[in-house]
């Protein structure tokens, strides 16, 4: 038996990177998957390319290779009606809901006074309101199931400490901790556990791009991954520049399994010691 055998998990931002990793890790341990992603550009994000419907189709293919059922939907976490329909469709097809990975998010770098009103609202709408929309769409199904459940919200080390040049991102990632703590109290009576995970830099397109490399190298033009690696490593206590998506997936798997059946309201760093530096 897998650690989440027979359960159903909804994952936002599932087309690639951390979201795909979470889908595959949970599927490998027995879960069926509802995979949701925007699969389109977000106006204020220009430092890395958007996920595509082809990316989401590849996540579906990989989950099916693990002999698990999967339902995929294109939906924007900012659109509560569309997101609720996507979750409802997935639950109707797969029969239940037990695990929620509120993973969808965007990242962009700007000095604080260069952030426009639109930049601010797009970040908050996606990374904060989008998490609330995900929880709100999923909670009725978790309650109706009568089996409890697990919600894991992906925050960041920027949800535990301030990170320069990311005030809108950092505000949103702090904000989801408030969502988590409130829901953990409010829905404990239903045996629904709610936690956050807080990664350091993860080896995905969100940090593996010229703009982020340049930030870590003091604004250097033409920065490379190799040149930036020592600067990333200096931010962590452990001697690694970044962690792998599966490291976050392993934490989400544990928090979603019966091994963590009494763990709720926790901010869990998976950060190679970033927050103790």
Coordinates of C-alpha atoms in Angstrom, one line a residue, residues 80-228:
X80 CA -13.1 31.5 -8.4
X81 CA -15.9 30.4 -10.6
X82 CA -13.7 28.6 -13.1
X83 CA -11.6 27.1 -10.3
X84 CA -14.6 25.8 -8.4
X85 CA -15.9 24.2 -11.6
X86 CA -12.5 22.5 -12.3
X87 CA -12.4 21.1 -8.7
X88 CA -16.1 20.0 -8.9
X89 CA -15.5 18.3 -12.2
X90 CA -12.5 16.4 -10.9
X91 CA -14.2 15.3 -7.8
X92 CA -17.3 14.2 -9.8
X93 CA -15.1 12.0 -12.0
X94 CA -12.7 10.6 -9.4
X95 CA -15.3 10.3 -6.6
X96 CA -13.7 12.0 -3.7
X97 CA -11.2 14.6 -2.4
X98 CA -8.6 14.1 0.3
X99 CA -5.6 16.2 -0.4
X100 CA -5.2 19.8 -1.6
X101 CA -1.8 21.2 -2.8
X102 CA -2.3 24.9 -3.3
X103 CA 0.8 25.3 -5.3
X104 CA 0.0 27.7 -8.2
X105 CA 2.0 30.9 -8.0
X106 CA 4.1 33.5 -9.9
X107 CA 7.4 35.2 -9.2
X108 CA 8.8 38.5 -10.4
X109 CA 11.6 40.8 -9.2
X110 CA 11.2 44.5 -8.8
X111 CA 12.6 47.1 -6.5
X112 CA 9.8 48.1 -4.2
X113 CA 9.2 51.6 -5.6
X114 CA 9.2 50.3 -9.2
X115 CA 6.2 48.0 -8.7
X116 CA 3.1 49.3 -10.5
X117 CA -0.4 49.0 -9.2
X118 CA -1.1 46.3 -11.8
X119 CA 2.1 44.4 -10.8
X120 CA 1.0 44.5 -7.2
X121 CA -2.6 43.4 -7.8
X122 CA -1.6 40.6 -10.2
X123 CA 0.8 39.1 -7.7
X124 CA -1.6 39.3 -4.8
X125 CA -4.5 38.1 -6.9
X126 CA -2.5 35.0 -7.9
X127 CA -0.4 34.1 -4.9
X128 CA -2.7 35.1 -2.1
X129 CA -6.3 35.3 -3.4
X130 CA -5.6 32.3 -5.6
X131 CA -4.7 30.2 -2.6
X132 CA -7.9 31.3 -0.8
X133 CA -9.9 30.4 -3.9
X134 CA -8.3 27.0 -4.0
X135 CA -9.1 26.3 -0.4
X136 CA -12.7 27.6 -0.7
X137 CA -13.3 25.4 -3.8
X138 CA -11.9 22.3 -2.0
X139 CA -13.2 22.6 1.5
X140 CA -16.8 21.7 0.9
X141 CA -15.7 18.4 -0.7
X142 CA -13.3 17.6 2.2
X143 CA -16.1 18.3 4.7
X144 CA -18.7 16.3 2.7
X145 CA -16.3 13.3 2.5
X146 CA -16.4 13.0 6.3
X147 CA -12.9 11.5 6.3
X148 CA -10.9 14.7 7.2
X149 CA -8.2 15.7 4.8
X150 CA -5.0 17.7 4.2
X151 CA -4.4 21.1 2.7
X152 CA -0.8 22.0 2.0
X153 CA -0.2 25.6 0.9
X154 CA 3.1 26.4 -0.9
X155 CA 4.5 29.5 0.7
X156 CA 8.2 30.3 0.6
X157 CA 11.1 31.3 2.8
X158 CA 9.8 34.7 1.7
X159 CA 6.8 33.8 3.9
X160 CA 9.0 33.7 6.9
X161 CA 11.5 36.6 6.4
X162 CA 11.8 39.7 4.2
X163 CA 13.4 39.3 0.8
X164 CA 14.5 42.5 -1.0
X165 CA 13.1 43.3 -4.4
X166 CA 10.1 41.1 -3.9
X167 CA 7.8 43.0 -1.6
X168 CA 4.6 42.0 -3.4
X169 CA 5.7 38.3 -3.6
X170 CA 6.8 38.4 0.1
X171 CA 3.6 40.0 1.2
X172 CA 1.5 37.3 -0.5
X173 CA 3.7 34.5 0.9
X174 CA 3.3 35.9 4.4
X175 CA -0.4 36.2 3.8
X176 CA -1.0 32.6 3.0
X177 CA 0.4 31.7 6.4
X178 CA -2.5 33.7 7.9
X179 CA -4.9 31.7 5.7
X180 CA -3.3 28.5 6.8
X181 CA -3.5 29.3 10.5
X182 CA -7.1 30.5 10.4
X183 CA -8.3 27.5 8.4
X184 CA -6.4 25.1 10.6
X185 CA -8.3 26.3 13.6
X186 CA -11.7 26.7 11.9
X187 CA -11.8 23.2 10.2
X188 CA -10.0 21.1 12.8
X189 CA -13.4 20.0 14.0
X190 CA -13.7 18.2 10.6
X191 CA -10.3 16.6 11.0
X192 CA -9.0 18.8 8.1
X193 CA -5.4 19.6 8.6
X194 CA -3.9 22.8 7.1
X195 CA -0.1 23.5 6.8
X196 CA 2.3 25.5 4.8
X197 CA 5.7 24.5 3.2
X198 CA 8.4 27.1 2.8
X199 CA 11.0 26.3 0.2
X200 CA 14.3 28.0 -0.4
X201 CA 15.2 28.4 -4.0
X202 CA 13.9 25.4 -6.0
X203 CA 15.6 24.3 -9.2
X204 CA 12.9 25.4 -11.6
X205 CA 12.4 28.2 -14.2
X206 CA 11.3 30.6 -11.4
X207 CA 14.9 31.0 -10.3
X208 CA 16.8 29.5 -13.2
X209 CA 16.7 32.6 -15.4
X210 CA 18.9 35.5 -16.2
X211 CA 17.0 38.0 -14.1
X212 CA 17.2 36.0 -10.9
X213 CA 20.8 35.0 -11.5
X214 CA 21.6 38.7 -12.1
X215 CA 19.9 39.7 -8.8
X216 CA 22.1 37.2 -6.9
X217 CA 25.2 38.6 -8.6
X218 CA 24.4 42.3 -7.7
X219 CA 22.7 43.2 -11.0
X220 CA 25.3 41.7 -13.3
X221 CA 24.3 41.6 -17.0
X222 CA 24.5 38.3 -18.8
X223 CA 24.6 36.3 -15.6
X224 CA 24.7 32.5 -15.9
X225 CA 23.5 29.6 -13.8
X226 CA 27.1 28.5 -13.1
X227 CA 28.2 32.0 -12.1
X228 CA 25.2 32.5 -9.8

